[in-house]
JSON list of C-alpha atoms in Angstrom, two decimals:
[
{"chain": "A", "resi": 1, "resn": "MET", "atom": "CA", "xyz": [0.00, 0.00, 0.00]},
{"chain": "A", "resi": 2, "resn": "GLU", "atom": "CA", "xyz": [1.36, 3.42, -0.86]},
{"chain": "A", "resi": 3, "resn": "LYS", "atom": "CA", "xyz": [2.35, 5.57, 2.06]},
{"chain": "A", "resi": 4, "resn": "ARG", "atom": "CA", "xyz": [0.85, 9.03, 2.09]},
{"chain": "A", "resi": 5, "resn": "LYS", "atom": "CA", "xyz": [3.24, 11.97, 2.01]},
{"chain": "A", "resi": 6, "resn": "MET", "atom": "CA", "xyz": [2.33, 15.27, 3.57]},
{"chain": "A", "resi": 7, "resn": "GLU", "atom": "CA", "xyz": [4.11, 18.59, 3.31]},
{"chain": "A", "resi": 8, "resn": "ILE", "atom": "CA", "xyz": [3.80, 20.91, 6.28]},
{"chain": "A", "resi": 9, "resn": "PHE", "atom": "CA", "xyz": [4.02, 24.71, 6.02]},
{"chain": "A", "resi": 10, "resn": "ILE", "atom": "CA", "xyz": [3.72, 26.86, 9.14]},
{"chain": "A", "resi": 11, "resn": "PHE", "atom": "CA", "xyz": [4.36, 30.32, 7.73]},
{"chain": "A", "resi": 12, "resn": "SER", "atom": "CA", "xyz": [0.87, 31.80, 7.29]},
{"chain": "A", "resi": 13, "resn": "THR", "atom": "CA", "xyz": [-2.75, 31.43, 8.34]},
{"chain": "A", "resi": 14, "resn": "LYS", "atom": "CA", "xyz": [-3.54, 29.88, 4.96]},
{"chain": "A", "resi": 15, "resn": "ASN", "atom": "CA", "xyz": [-0.81, 27.31, 5.46]},
{"chain": "A", "resi": 16, "resn": "ASN", "atom": "CA", "xyz": [-2.11, 26.59, 8.99]},
{"chain": "A", "resi": 17, "resn": "LYS", "atom": "CA", "xyz": [-5.49, 25.74, 7.46]},
{"chain": "A", "resi": 18, "resn": "ILE", "atom": "CA", "xyz": [-3.72, 23.44, 5.02]},
{"chain": "A", "resi": 19, "resn": "LEU", "atom": "CA", "xyz": [-1.85, 21.83, 7.91]},
{"chain": "A", "resi": 20, "resn": "LEU", "atom": "CA", "xyz": [-5.06, 21.30, 9.89]},
{"chain": "A", "resi": 21, "resn": "THR", "atom": "CA", "xyz": [-6.86, 19.85, 6.87]},
{"chain": "A", "resi": 22, "resn": "SER", "atom": "CA", "xyz": [-3.93, 17.54, 6.13]},
{"chain": "A", "resi": 23, "resn": "LEU", "atom": "CA", "xyz": [-3.85, 16.30, 9.72]},
{"chain": "A", "resi": 24, "resn": "LEU", "atom": "CA", "xyz": [-7.59, 15.61, 9.68]},
{"chain": "A", "resi": 25, "resn": "ILE", "atom": "CA", "xyz": [-7.29, 13.65, 6.44]},
{"chain": "A", "resi": 26, "resn": "LEU", "atom": "CA", "xyz": [-4.40, 11.67, 7.90]},
{"chain": "A", "resi": 27, "resn": "LEU", "atom": "CA", "xyz": [-6.36, 10.88, 11.08]},
{"chain": "A", "resi": 28, "resn": "LEU", "atom": "CA", "xyz": [-9.49, 9.81, 9.21]},
{"chain": "A", "resi": 29, "resn": "SER", "atom": "CA", "xyz": [-7.71, 7.65, 6.64]},
{"chain": "A", "resi": 30, "resn": "PRO", "atom": "CA", "xyz": [-6.90, 3.97, 7.17]},
{"chain": "A", "resi": 31, "resn": "ILE", "atom": "CA", "xyz": [-3.78, 3.00, 9.03]},
{"chain": "A", "resi": 32, "resn": "ALA", "atom": "CA", "xyz": [-1.15, 1.73, 6.60]},
{"chain": "A", "resi": 33, "resn": "PHE", "atom": "CA", "xyz": [1.18, -1.07, 7.61]},
{"chain": "A", "resi": 34, "resn": "SER", "atom": "CA", "xyz": [4.47, -1.98, 6.05]},
{"chain": "A", "resi": 35, "resn": "SER", "atom": "CA", "xyz": [4.07, -5.63, 7.10]},
{"chain": "A", "resi": 36, "resn": "SER", "atom": "CA", "xyz": [1.88, -8.14, 5.31]},
{"chain": "A", "resi": 37, "resn": "ILE", "atom": "CA", "xyz": [-1.71, -8.94, 6.18]},
{"chain": "A", "resi": 38, "resn": "HIS", "atom": "CA", "xyz": [-0.50, -12.38, 7.26]},
{"chain": "A", "resi": 39, "resn": "ASP", "atom": "CA", "xyz": [1.93, -10.82, 9.75]},
{"chain": "A", "resi": 40, "resn": "LEU", "atom": "CA", "xyz": [-0.88, -8.62, 11.06]},
{"chain": "A", "resi": 41, "resn": "LEU", "atom": "CA", "xyz": [-3.14, -11.65, 11.61]},
{"chain": "A", "resi": 42, "resn": "LYS", "atom": "CA", "xyz": [-0.39, -13.44, 13.56]},
{"chain": "A", "resi": 43, "resn": "ALA", "atom": "CA", "xyz": [0.26, -10.34, 15.67]},
{"chain": "A", "resi": 44, "resn": "ARG", "atom": "CA", "xyz": [-3.47, -10.29, 16.53]},
{"chain": "A", "resi": 45, "resn": "GLY", "atom": "CA", "xyz": [-3.60, -13.92, 17.67]},
{"chain": "A", "resi": 46, "resn": "LEU", "atom": "CA", "xyz": [-4.95, -15.40, 14.45]},
{"chain": "A", "resi": 47, "resn": "PRO", "atom": "CA", "xyz": [-3.29, -17.84, 12.03]},
{"chain": "A", "resi": 48, "resn": "ALA", "atom": "CA", "xyz": [-1.61, -16.39, 8.93]},
{"chain": "A", "resi": 49, "resn": "GLY", "atom": "CA", "xyz": [-3.44, -18.83, 6.64]},
{"chain": "A", "resi": 50, "resn": "LEU", "atom": "CA", "xyz": [-6.91, -17.41, 7.25]},
{"chain": "A", "resi": 51, "resn": "LEU", "atom": "CA", "xyz": [-6.51, -15.22, 4.19]},
{"chain": "A", "resi": 52, "resn": "PRO", "atom": "CA", "xyz": [-5.12, -16.34, 0.84]},
{"chain": "A", "resi": 53, "resn": "LYS", "atom": "CA", "xyz": [-1.82, -15.35, -0.76]},
{"chain": "A", "resi": 54, "resn": "GLU", "atom": "CA", "xyz": [-3.65, -13.31, -3.41]},
{"chain": "A", "resi": 55, "resn": "VAL", "atom": "CA", "xyz": [-4.11, -10.18, -1.26]},
{"chain": "A", "resi": 56, "resn": "LYS", "atom": "CA", "xyz": [-3.73, -7.02, -3.32]},
{"chain": "A", "resi": 57, "resn": "SER", "atom": "CA", "xyz": [-3.98, -4.53, -0.43]},
{"chain": "A", "resi": 58, "resn": "TYR", "atom": "CA", "xyz": [-5.47, -4.08, 2.99]},
{"chain": "A", "resi": 59, "resn": "ALA", "atom": "CA", "xyz": [-6.41, -1.36, 5.45]},
{"chain": "A", "resi": 60, "resn": "LEU", "atom": "CA", "xyz": [-7.01, -1.44, 9.18]},
{"chain": "A", "resi": 61, "resn": "TYR", "atom": "CA", "xyz": [-9.10, 1.48, 10.38]},
{"chain": "A", "resi": 62, "resn": "GLU", "atom": "CA", "xyz": [-8.92, 2.97, 13.87]},
{"chain": "A", "resi": 63, "resn": "ASN", "atom": "CA", "xyz": [-12.33, 1.49, 14.74]},
{"chain": "A", "resi": 64, "resn": "GLY", "atom": "CA", "xyz": [-10.92, -2.02, 14.14]},
{"chain": "A", "resi": 65, "resn": "THR", "atom": "CA", "xyz": [-12.46, -2.58, 10.72]},
{"chain": "A", "resi": 66, "resn": "LEU", "atom": "CA", "xyz": [-10.17, -4.63, 8.51]},
{"chain": "A", "resi": 67, "resn": "GLU", "atom": "CA", "xyz": [-10.71, -4.34, 4.77]},
{"chain": "A", "resi": 68, "resn": "VAL", "atom": "CA", "xyz": [-8.80, -6.67, 2.46]},
{"chain": "A", "resi": 69, "resn": "GLU", "atom": "CA", "xyz": [-8.82, -6.38, -1.32]},
{"chain": "A", "resi": 70, "resn": "LEU", "atom": "CA", "xyz": [-8.03, -9.60, -3.18]},
{"chain": "A", "resi": 71, "resn": "GLN", "atom": "CA", "xyz": [-6.91, -9.90, -6.78]},
{"chain": "A", "resi": 72, "resn": "GLY", "atom": "CA", "xyz": [-10.44, -11.10, -7.56]},
{"chain": "A", "resi": 73, "resn": "PRO", "atom": "CA", "xyz": [-13.12, -13.46, -6.27]},
{"chain": "A", "resi": 74, "resn": "CYS", "atom": "CA", "xyz": [-11.68, -16.90, -5.66]},
{"chain": "A", "resi": 75, "resn": "PHE", "atom": "CA", "xyz": [-12.03, -20.35, -4.10]},
{"chain": "A", "resi": 76, "resn": "THR", "atom": "CA", "xyz": [-9.76, -22.25, -1.78]},
{"chain": "A", "resi": 77, "resn": "LYS", "atom": "CA", "xyz": [-10.14, -25.19, 0.54]},
{"chain": "A", "resi": 78, "resn": "TYR", "atom": "CA", "xyz": [-9.50, -25.68, 4.23]},
{"chain": "A", "resi": 79, "resn": "GLU", "atom": "CA", "xyz": [-11.67, -28.54, 5.45]},
{"chain": "A", "resi": 80, "resn": "ASN", "atom": "CA", "xyz": [-14.43, -27.60, 3.00]},
{"chain": "A", "resi": 81, "resn": "ARG", "atom": "CA", "xyz": [-14.43, -25.26, 0.04]},
{"chain": "A", "resi": 82, "resn": "VAL", "atom": "CA", "xyz": [-14.56, -21.55, 0.80]},
{"chain": "A", "resi": 83, "resn": "PHE", "atom": "CA", "xyz": [-15.27, -18.59, -1.45]},
{"chain": "A", "resi": 84, "resn": "PHE", "atom": "CA", "xyz": [-13.70, -15.16, -1.02]},
{"chain": "A", "resi": 85, "resn": "GLU", "atom": "CA", "xyz": [-15.31, -12.18, -2.71]},
{"chain": "A", "resi": 86, "resn": "SER", "atom": "CA", "xyz": [-13.03, -9.47, -4.12]},
{"chain": "A", "resi": 87, "resn": "VAL", "atom": "CA", "xyz": [-13.30, -7.55, -0.86]},
{"chain": "A", "resi": 88, "resn": "PHE", "atom": "CA", "xyz": [-13.21, -9.17, 2.59]},
{"chain": "A", "resi": 89, "resn": "ARG", "atom": "CA", "xyz": [-14.25, -7.11, 5.64]},
{"chain": "A", "resi": 90, "resn": "ALA", "atom": "CA", "xyz": [-14.40, -7.84, 9.35]},
{"chain": "A", "resi": 91, "resn": "ASN", "atom": "CA", "xyz": [-13.87, -6.25, 12.73]},
{"chain": "A", "resi": 92, "resn": "LEU", "atom": "CA", "xyz": [-10.43, -7.31, 13.91]},
{"chain": "A", "resi": 93, "resn": "SER", "atom": "CA", "xyz": [-9.67, -7.72, 17.59]},
{"chain": "A", "resi": 94, "resn": "TYR", "atom": "CA", "xyz": [-7.21, -9.98, 19.34]},
{"chain": "A", "resi": 95, "resn": "GLY", "atom": "CA", "xyz": [-8.10, -13.58, 18.44]},
{"chain": "A", "resi": 96, "resn": "SER", "atom": "CA", "xyz": [-11.17, -12.78, 16.37]},
{"chain": "A", "resi": 97, "resn": "LEU", "atom": "CA", "xyz": [-12.65, -11.52, 13.15]},
{"chain": "A", "resi": 98, "resn": "THR", "atom": "CA", "xyz": [-16.31, -10.64, 13.75]},
{"chain": "A", "resi": 99, "resn": "GLY", "atom": "CA", "xyz": [-19.01, -9.34, 11.43]},
{"chain": "A", "resi": 100, "resn": "VAL", "atom": "CA", "xyz": [-17.26, -11.02, 8.50]},
{"chain": "A", "resi": 101, "resn": "GLU", "atom": "CA", "xyz": [-18.35, -10.00, 5.00]},
{"chain": "A", "resi": 102, "resn": "GLY", "atom": "CA", "xyz": [-17.05, -11.48, 1.75]},
{"chain": "A", "resi": 103, "resn": "LEU", "atom": "CA", "xyz": [-16.45, -15.08, 2.88]},
{"chain": "A", "resi": 104, "resn": "SER", "atom": "CA", "xyz": [-18.72, -18.11, 2.39]},
{"chain": "A", "resi": 105, "resn": "GLN", "atom": "CA", "xyz": [-18.18, -21.78, 3.20]},
{"chain": "A", "resi": 106, "resn": "GLU", "atom": "CA", "xyz": [-19.74, -24.77, 1.46]},
{"chain": "A", "resi": 107, "resn": "GLU", "atom": "CA", "xyz": [-21.69, -27.10, 3.75]},
{"chain": "A", "resi": 108, "resn": "LEU", "atom": "CA", "xyz": [-23.57, -30.05, 2.23]},
{"chain": "A", "resi": 109, "resn": "PHE", "atom": "CA", "xyz": [-23.67, -28.37, -1.21]},
{"chain": "A", "resi": 110, "resn": "ILE", "atom": "CA", "xyz": [-25.03, -25.13, 0.26]},
{"chain": "A", "resi": 111, "resn": "TRP", "atom": "CA", "xyz": [-22.98, -21.95, 0.45]},
{"chain": "A", "resi": 112, "resn": "LEU", "atom": "CA", "xyz": [-23.32, -20.26, 3.84]},
{"chain": "A", "resi": 113, "resn": "PRO", "atom": "CA", "xyz": [-21.85, -16.92, 4.90]},
{"chain": "A", "resi": 114, "resn": "VAL", "atom": "CA", "xyz": [-19.18, -16.98, 7.59]},
{"chain": "A", "resi": 115, "resn": "LYS", "atom": "CA", "xyz": [-20.18, -14.53, 10.34]},
{"chain": "A", "resi": 116, "resn": "ASP", "atom": "CA", "xyz": [-17.30, -14.81, 12.81]},
{"chain": "A", "resi": 117, "resn": "ILE", "atom": "CA", "xyz": [-13.88, -16.47, 13.10]},
{"chain": "A", "resi": 118, "resn": "ILE", "atom": "CA", "xyz": [-12.57, -16.88, 16.64]},
{"chain": "A", "resi": 119, "resn": "VAL", "atom": "CA", "xyz": [-9.53, -18.38, 18.36]},
{"chain": "A", "resi": 120, "resn": "ASP", "atom": "CA", "xyz": [-10.61, -18.46, 22.02]},
{"chain": "A", "resi": 121, "resn": "ASP", "atom": "CA", "xyz": [-7.69, -20.51, 23.31]},
{"chain": "A", "resi": 122, "resn": "PRO", "atom": "CA", "xyz": [-4.66, -20.96, 21.04]},
{"chain": "A", "resi": 123, "resn": "THR", "atom": "CA", "xyz": [-3.44, -23.86, 23.18]},
{"chain": "A", "resi": 124, "resn": "SER", "atom": "CA", "xyz": [-6.58, -25.83, 22.24]},
{"chain": "A", "resi": 125, "resn": "GLY", "atom": "CA", "xyz": [-5.40, -26.03, 18.63]},
{"chain": "A", "resi": 126, "resn": "LEU", "atom": "CA", "xyz": [-8.89, -25.09, 17.42]},
{"chain": "A", "resi": 127, "resn": "ILE", "atom": "CA", "xyz": [-10.45, -22.20, 15.55]},
{"chain": "A", "resi": 128, "resn": "LEU", "atom": "CA", "xyz": [-14.20, -21.53, 15.55]},
{"chain": "A", "resi": 129, "resn": "PHE", "atom": "CA", "xyz": [-16.12, -20.60, 12.39]},
{"chain": "A", "resi": 130, "resn": "ASP", "atom": "CA", "xyz": [-19.65, -19.27, 12.95]},
{"chain": "A", "resi": 131, "resn": "ILE", "atom": "CA", "xyz": [-21.51, -20.13, 9.74]},
{"chain": "A", "resi": 132, "resn": "VAL", "atom": "CA", "xyz": [-24.99, -18.89, 10.64]},
{"chain": "A", "resi": 133, "resn": "VAL", "atom": "CA", "xyz": [-26.67, -22.28, 11.29]},
{"chain": "A", "resi": 134, "resn": "ALA", "atom": "CA", "xyz": [-23.77, -23.94, 13.07]},
{"chain": "A", "resi": 135, "resn": "HIS", "atom": "CA", "xyz": [-20.44, -23.43, 14.77]},
{"chain": "A", "resi": 136, "resn": "LYS", "atom": "CA", "xyz": [-17.55, -25.39, 13.32]},
{"chain": "A", "resi": 137, "resn": "GLU", "atom": "CA", "xyz": [-14.34, -25.98, 15.16]},
{"chain": "A", "resi": 138, "resn": "LEU", "atom": "CA", "xyz": [-11.43, -26.67, 12.82]},
{"chain": "A", "resi": 139, "resn": "SER", "atom": "CA", "xyz": [-7.84, -27.54, 13.52]},
{"chain": "A", "resi": 140, "resn": "LEU", "atom": "CA", "xyz": [-5.57, -24.48, 13.61]},
{"chain": "A", "resi": 141, "resn": "SER", "atom": "CA", "xyz": [-3.04, -26.55, 11.64]},
{"chain": "A", "resi": 142, "resn": "LEU", "atom": "CA", "xyz": [-5.27, -26.11, 8.55]},
{"chain": "A", "resi": 143, "resn": "PHE", "atom": "CA", "xyz": [-4.47, -22.39, 8.64]},
{"chain": "A", "resi": 144, "resn": "GLU", "atom": "CA", "xyz": [-0.70, -22.32, 9.21]},
{"chain": "A", "resi": 145, "resn": "ASP", "atom": "CA", "xyz": [0.20, -21.13, 5.71]},
{"chain": "A", "resi": 146, "resn": "PRO", "atom": "CA", "xyz": [-1.74, -18.78, 3.43]},
{"chain": "A", "resi": 147, "resn": "PRO", "atom": "CA", "xyz": [-3.51, -20.88, 0.78]},
{"chain": "A", "resi": 148, "resn": "ASP", "atom": "CA", "xyz": [-3.57, -20.37, -2.96]},
{"chain": "A", "resi": 149, "resn": "CYS", "atom": "CA", "xyz": [-6.93, -18.99, -4.03]},
{"chain": "A", "resi": 150, "resn": "LYS", "atom": "CA", "xyz": [-8.14, -19.83, -7.52]},
{"chain": "A", "resi": 151, "resn": "PRO", "atom": "CA", "xyz": [-10.88, -18.41, -9.73]},
{"chain": "A", "resi": 152, "resn": "GLN", "atom": "CA", "xyz": [-13.94, -20.63, -10.15]},
{"chain": "A", "resi": 153, "resn": "GLY", "atom": "CA", "xyz": [-13.18, -23.93, -11.86]},
{"chain": "A", "resi": 154, "resn": "GLU", "atom": "CA", "xyz": [-9.48, -24.07, -10.94]},
{"chain": "A", "resi": 155, "resn": "LEU", "atom": "CA", "xyz": [-9.83, -25.46, -7.41]},
{"chain": "A", "resi": 156, "resn": "LYS", "atom": "CA", "xyz": [-8.51, -29.00, -7.13]},
{"chain": "A", "resi": 157, "resn": "ASN", "atom": "CA", "xyz": [-10.44, -31.45, -5.00]},
{"chain": "A", "resi": 158, "resn": "HIS", "atom": "CA", "xyz": [-7.97, -31.68, -2.14]},
{"chain": "A", "resi": 159, "resn": "VAL", "atom": "CA", "xyz": [-7.97, -30.92, 1.56]},
{"chain": "A", "resi": 160, "resn": "ARG", "atom": "CA", "xyz": [-5.14, -28.86, 3.04]},
{"chain": "A", "resi": 161, "resn": "LYS", "atom": "CA", "xyz": [-2.53, -30.65, 5.17]},
{"chain": "A", "resi": 162, "resn": "GLU", "atom": "CA", "xyz": [-4.76, -32.49, 7.62]},
{"chain": "A", "resi": 163, "resn": "LYS", "atom": "CA", "xyz": [-8.41, -32.79, 8.48]},
{"chain": "A", "resi": 164, "resn": "GLY", "atom": "CA", "xyz": [-9.95, -32.07, 11.81]},
{"chain": "A", "resi": 165, "resn": "PHE", "atom": "CA", "xyz": [-13.18, -30.54, 12.92]},
{"chain": "A", "resi": 166, "resn": "VAL", "atom": "CA", "xyz": [-16.00, -30.91, 15.38]},
{"chain": "A", "resi": 167, "resn": "GLU", "atom": "CA", "xyz": [-19.36, -29.54, 14.38]},
{"chain": "A", "resi": 168, "resn": "ALA", "atom": "CA", "xyz": [-21.73, -28.33, 17.05]},
{"chain": "A", "resi": 169, "resn": "MET", "atom": "CA", "xyz": [-25.25, -27.34, 16.12]},
{"chain": "A", "resi": 170, "resn": "ARG", "atom": "CA", "xyz": [-26.66, -24.33, 17.94]}
]
């Protein structure tokens, strides 16, 4: 993501207005990070492999909203197939992505939106996916490395690394 540059002039009232406007724009714009989205996820207690390699850019706003732009809509597979829209959004806090938008998971030939992704206890080795009608606990080991995400039709019928989930109906 490009870093914003700002010139500061303090010589006149007009330049002070420019300075104030520039500071307001800077404060209201998304926070830019030099590290990758995968590093950010790890720093926030989530596995790096939650999001695919094909991230074009991302922004984390002061209110905790994370917005990730992918190279395009795509499919990948953890335990089941998942579909990422071009833009993925969620509220990021330590160990969780809540209010998820732009991610669906296939369950019994039905695509269901993922609402929340939570790692309550990293020592348990489990990650919780709230998929509207059920909670699924998957092995964290499925999410160690960012997956390749392919446009429709290119996804091979394979499961990443190892299986492991417990499904609990609400």
